[in-house]
CSV table of C-alpha atoms in Angstrom, one decimal:
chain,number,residue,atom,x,y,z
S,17,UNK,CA,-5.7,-68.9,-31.3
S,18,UNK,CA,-5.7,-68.8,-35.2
S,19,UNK,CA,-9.9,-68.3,-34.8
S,20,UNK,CA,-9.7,-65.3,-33.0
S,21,UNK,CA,-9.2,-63.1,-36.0
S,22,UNK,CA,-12.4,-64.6,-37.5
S,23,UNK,CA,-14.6,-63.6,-34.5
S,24,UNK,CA,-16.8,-60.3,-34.1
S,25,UNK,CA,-15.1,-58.0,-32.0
S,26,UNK,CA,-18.0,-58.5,-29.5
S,27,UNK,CA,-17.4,-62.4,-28.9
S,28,UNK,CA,-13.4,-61.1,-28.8
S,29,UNK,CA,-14.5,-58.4,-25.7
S,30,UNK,CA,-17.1,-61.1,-24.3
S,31,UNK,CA,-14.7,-64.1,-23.8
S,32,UNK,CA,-11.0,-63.4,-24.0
S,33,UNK,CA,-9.8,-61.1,-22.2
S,34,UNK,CA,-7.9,-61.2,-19.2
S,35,UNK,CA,-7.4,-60.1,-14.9
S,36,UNK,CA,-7.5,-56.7,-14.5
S,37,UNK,CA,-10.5,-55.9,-17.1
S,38,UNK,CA,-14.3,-56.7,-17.0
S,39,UNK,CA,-17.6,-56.7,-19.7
S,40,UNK,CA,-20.4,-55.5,-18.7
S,41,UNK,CA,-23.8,-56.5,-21.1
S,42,UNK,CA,-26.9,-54.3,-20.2
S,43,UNK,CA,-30.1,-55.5,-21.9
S,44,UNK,CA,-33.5,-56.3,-21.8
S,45,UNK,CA,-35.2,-59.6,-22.0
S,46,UNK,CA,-38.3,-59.7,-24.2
S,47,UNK,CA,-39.2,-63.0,-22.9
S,48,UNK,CA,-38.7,-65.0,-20.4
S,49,UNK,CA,-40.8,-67.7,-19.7
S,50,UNK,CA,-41.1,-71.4,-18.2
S,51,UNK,CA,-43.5,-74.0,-19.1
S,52,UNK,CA,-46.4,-75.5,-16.5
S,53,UNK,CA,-47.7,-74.5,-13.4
S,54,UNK,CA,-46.7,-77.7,-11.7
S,55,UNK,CA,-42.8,-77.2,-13.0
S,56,UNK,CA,-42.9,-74.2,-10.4
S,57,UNK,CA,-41.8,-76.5,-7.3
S,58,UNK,CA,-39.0,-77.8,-9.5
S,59,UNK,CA,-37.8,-73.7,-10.4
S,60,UNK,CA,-38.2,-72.9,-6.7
S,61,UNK,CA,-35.6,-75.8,-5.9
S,62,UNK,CA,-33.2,-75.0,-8.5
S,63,UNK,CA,-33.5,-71.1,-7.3
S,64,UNK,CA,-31.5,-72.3,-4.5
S,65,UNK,CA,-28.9,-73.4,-6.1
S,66,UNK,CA,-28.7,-69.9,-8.5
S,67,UNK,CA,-29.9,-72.4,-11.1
S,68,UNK,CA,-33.1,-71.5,-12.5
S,69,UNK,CA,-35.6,-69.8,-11.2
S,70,UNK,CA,-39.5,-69.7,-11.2
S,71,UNK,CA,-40.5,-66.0,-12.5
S,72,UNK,CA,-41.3,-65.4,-15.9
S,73,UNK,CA,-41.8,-61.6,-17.6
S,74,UNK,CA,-41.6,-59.6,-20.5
S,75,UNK,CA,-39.0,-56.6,-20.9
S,76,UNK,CA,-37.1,-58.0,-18.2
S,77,UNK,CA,-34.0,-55.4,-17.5
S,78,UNK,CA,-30.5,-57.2,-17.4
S,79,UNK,CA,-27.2,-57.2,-16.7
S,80,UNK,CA,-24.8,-59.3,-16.6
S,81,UNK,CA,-21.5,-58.6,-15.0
S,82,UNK,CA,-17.8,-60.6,-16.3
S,83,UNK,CA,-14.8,-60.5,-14.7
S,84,UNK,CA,-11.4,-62.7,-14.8
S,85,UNK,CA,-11.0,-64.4,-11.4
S,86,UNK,CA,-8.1,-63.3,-9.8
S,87,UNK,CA,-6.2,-67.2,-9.7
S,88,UNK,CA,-6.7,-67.9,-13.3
S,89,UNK,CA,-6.7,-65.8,-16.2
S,90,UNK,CA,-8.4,-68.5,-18.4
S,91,UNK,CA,-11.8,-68.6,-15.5
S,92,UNK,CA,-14.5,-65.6,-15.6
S,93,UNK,CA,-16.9,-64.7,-12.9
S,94,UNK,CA,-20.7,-64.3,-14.7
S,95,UNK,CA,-23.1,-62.1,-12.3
S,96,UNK,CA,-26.2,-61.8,-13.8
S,97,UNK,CA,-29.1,-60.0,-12.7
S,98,UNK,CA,-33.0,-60.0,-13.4
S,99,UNK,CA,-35.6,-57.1,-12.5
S,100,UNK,CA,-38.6,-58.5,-13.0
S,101,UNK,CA,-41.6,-55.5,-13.5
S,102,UNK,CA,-42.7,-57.1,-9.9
S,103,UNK,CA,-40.0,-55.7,-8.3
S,104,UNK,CA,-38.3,-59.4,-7.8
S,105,UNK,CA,-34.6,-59.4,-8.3
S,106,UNK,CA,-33.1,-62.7,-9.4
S,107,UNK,CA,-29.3,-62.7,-9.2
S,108,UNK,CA,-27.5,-65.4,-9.9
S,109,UNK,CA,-23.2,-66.4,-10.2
S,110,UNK,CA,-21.6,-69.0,-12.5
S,111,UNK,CA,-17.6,-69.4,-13.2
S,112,UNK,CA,-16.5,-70.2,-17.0
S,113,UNK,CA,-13.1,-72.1,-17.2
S,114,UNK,CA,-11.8,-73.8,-20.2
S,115,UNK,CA,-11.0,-77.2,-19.8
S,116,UNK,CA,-7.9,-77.6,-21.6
S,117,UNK,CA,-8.1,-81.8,-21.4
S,118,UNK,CA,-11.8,-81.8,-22.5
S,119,UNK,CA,-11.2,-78.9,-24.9
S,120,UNK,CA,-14.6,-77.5,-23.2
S,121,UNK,CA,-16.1,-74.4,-21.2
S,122,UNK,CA,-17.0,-76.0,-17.8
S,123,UNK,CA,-19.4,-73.7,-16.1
S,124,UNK,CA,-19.8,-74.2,-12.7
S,125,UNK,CA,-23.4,-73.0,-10.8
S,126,UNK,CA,-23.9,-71.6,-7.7
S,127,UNK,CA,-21.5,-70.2,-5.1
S,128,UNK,CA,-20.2,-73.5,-3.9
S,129,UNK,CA,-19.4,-74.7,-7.6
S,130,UNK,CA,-21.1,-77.9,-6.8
S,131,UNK,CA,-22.9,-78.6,-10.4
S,132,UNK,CA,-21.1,-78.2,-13.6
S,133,UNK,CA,-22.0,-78.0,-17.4
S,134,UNK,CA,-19.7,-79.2,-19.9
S,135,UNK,CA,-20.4,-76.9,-22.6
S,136,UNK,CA,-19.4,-77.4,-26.4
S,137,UNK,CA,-19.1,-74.4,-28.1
S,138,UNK,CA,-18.9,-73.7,-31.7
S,139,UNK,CA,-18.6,-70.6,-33.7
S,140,UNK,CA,-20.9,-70.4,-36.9
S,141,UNK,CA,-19.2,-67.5,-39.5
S,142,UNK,CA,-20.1,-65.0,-39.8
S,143,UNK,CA,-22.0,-63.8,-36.7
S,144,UNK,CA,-23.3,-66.4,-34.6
S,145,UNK,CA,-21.9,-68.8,-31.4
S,146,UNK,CA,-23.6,-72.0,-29.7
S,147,UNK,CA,-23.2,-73.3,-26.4
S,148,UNK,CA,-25.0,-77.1,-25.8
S,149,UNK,CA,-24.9,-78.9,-22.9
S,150,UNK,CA,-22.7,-81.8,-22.8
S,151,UNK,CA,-23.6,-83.4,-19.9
S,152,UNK,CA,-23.7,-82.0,-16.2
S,153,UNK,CA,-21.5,-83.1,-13.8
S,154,UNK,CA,-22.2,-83.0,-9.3
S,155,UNK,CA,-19.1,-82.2,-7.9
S,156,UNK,CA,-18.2,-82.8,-4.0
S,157,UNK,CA,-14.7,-82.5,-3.5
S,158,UNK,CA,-12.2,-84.8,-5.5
S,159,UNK,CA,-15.4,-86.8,-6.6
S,160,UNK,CA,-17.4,-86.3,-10.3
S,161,UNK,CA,-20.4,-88.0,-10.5
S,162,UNK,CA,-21.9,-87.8,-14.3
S,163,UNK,CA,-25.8,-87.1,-13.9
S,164,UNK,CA,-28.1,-88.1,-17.2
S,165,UNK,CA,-30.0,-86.0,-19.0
S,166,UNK,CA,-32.9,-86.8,-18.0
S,167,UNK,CA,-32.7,-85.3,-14.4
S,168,UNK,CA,-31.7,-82.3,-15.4
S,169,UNK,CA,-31.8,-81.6,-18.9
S,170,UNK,CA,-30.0,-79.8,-21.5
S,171,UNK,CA,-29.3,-76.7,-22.1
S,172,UNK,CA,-28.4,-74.3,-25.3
S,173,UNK,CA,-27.5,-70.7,-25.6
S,174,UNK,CA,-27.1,-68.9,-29.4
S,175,UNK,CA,-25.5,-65.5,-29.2
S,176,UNK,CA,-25.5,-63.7,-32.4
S,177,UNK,CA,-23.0,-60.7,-32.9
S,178,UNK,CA,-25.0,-57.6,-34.4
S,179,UNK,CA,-21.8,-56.9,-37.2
S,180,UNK,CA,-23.9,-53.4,-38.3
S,181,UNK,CA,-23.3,-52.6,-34.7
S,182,UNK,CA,-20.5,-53.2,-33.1
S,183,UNK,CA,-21.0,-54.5,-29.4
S,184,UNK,CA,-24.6,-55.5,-29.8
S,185,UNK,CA,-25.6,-59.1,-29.0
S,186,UNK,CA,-28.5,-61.5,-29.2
S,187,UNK,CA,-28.8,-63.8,-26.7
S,188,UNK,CA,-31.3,-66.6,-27.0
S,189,UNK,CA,-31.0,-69.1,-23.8
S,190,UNK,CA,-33.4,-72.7,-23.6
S,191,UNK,CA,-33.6,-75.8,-21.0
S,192,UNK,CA,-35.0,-79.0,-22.7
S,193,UNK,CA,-36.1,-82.0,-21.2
S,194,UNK,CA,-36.3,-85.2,-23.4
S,195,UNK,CA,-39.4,-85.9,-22.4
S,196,UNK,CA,-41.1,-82.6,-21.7
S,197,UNK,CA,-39.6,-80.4,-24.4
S,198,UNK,CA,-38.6,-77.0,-24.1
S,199,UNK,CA,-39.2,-75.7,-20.3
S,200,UNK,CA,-37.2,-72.6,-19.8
S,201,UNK,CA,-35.9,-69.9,-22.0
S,202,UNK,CA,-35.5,-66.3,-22.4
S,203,UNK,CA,-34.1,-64.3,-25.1
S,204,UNK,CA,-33.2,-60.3,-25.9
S,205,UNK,CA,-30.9,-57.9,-27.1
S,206,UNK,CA,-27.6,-56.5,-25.2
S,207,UNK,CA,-25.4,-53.8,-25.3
S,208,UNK,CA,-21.4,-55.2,-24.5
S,209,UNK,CA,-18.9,-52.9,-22.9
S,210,UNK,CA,-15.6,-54.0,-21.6
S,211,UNK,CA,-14.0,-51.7,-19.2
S,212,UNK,CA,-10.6,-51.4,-17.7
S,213,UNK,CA,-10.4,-51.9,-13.8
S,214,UNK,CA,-8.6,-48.9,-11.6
S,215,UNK,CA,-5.7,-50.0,-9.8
């Protein structure tokens, strides 16, 4: 649309872009951390699920892997992978779709697809984009069942577009709870590259 022009060409490469082509980001974490010792049963659930997950580092290698699913032009496949310095590898797949009705991105978690976020995203000129949670949403089958905030949380991701150096990105990525604050979060620095695919 008419915003497009206005965005860094690393949000461009990151998010529209079509079958046939895929992004790569390769990065490092500086941080990523959880809060409490007795939160760790809850990040061992939710590691199931490719949700969260328990480990926390510093310099934590990267990558995260985009590609247009094959059905839908407007739906990318995130694969992201952790190396912790333990030698634990924490992979996990999400699908972004834009929800043309709810003028949203709907990620949904997991293989199975079976928990969604609605995520409102707004671009702030000249550099910077926000994702927050809108609500999350338990899908099984032609039933949505809305779940409140306080069972899961929310979540809020800033990216900010390096525009001194084209295709770096800042990611900064937090889980609150409206009780318990800020639980989860990482944050670090990523090199974009969008790639054509062969055949």
């Amino acid at each position: 649309g008419p915003l497009r022009e206005h965005l860094p060409r690393a949000f461009v490469d990151q998010y529209l872009f079509g079958p046939g082509e895929r992004v790569v980001l390769e990065g490092t974490m500086e941080r990523v951390w959880r809060r409490g010792r007795w939160l760790w049963p809850f990040f061992w659930v939710a590691s199931w699920s490719e949700m969260l997950f328990p480990e926390s580092g510093a310099d934590v290698p990267v990558t995260v892997d985009i590609r247009a699913a094959k059905e839908r032009a407007q739906c990318h496949v995130w694969r992201r992978d952790f190396r912790f310095p333990s030698g634990r590898r924490r992979r996990f797949t999400s699908r972004m779709e834009y929800d043309e009705r709810l003028r949203r991105v709907i990620e949904l978690i997991g293989p199975a697809g079976t928990l969604a976020i609605d995520w409102d995203m707004t671009f702030e000129p000249p550099s910077m984009l926000r994702l927050d949670a809108a609500g999350w949403v338990l899908r099984l089958g032609p039933w949505r069942l809305h779940l409140p905030e306080w069972l899961l949380g929310s979540g809020r991701a800033i990216e900010t577009a390096d525009l001194s150096r084209p295709g770096n990105i800042r990611i900064q990525f937090t889980v609150s709870h409206p009780l318990l604050g800020d639980v989860f979060g990482y944050a670090g620095e990523f090199l974009l590259r969008r790639h054509r695919l062969s055949g």
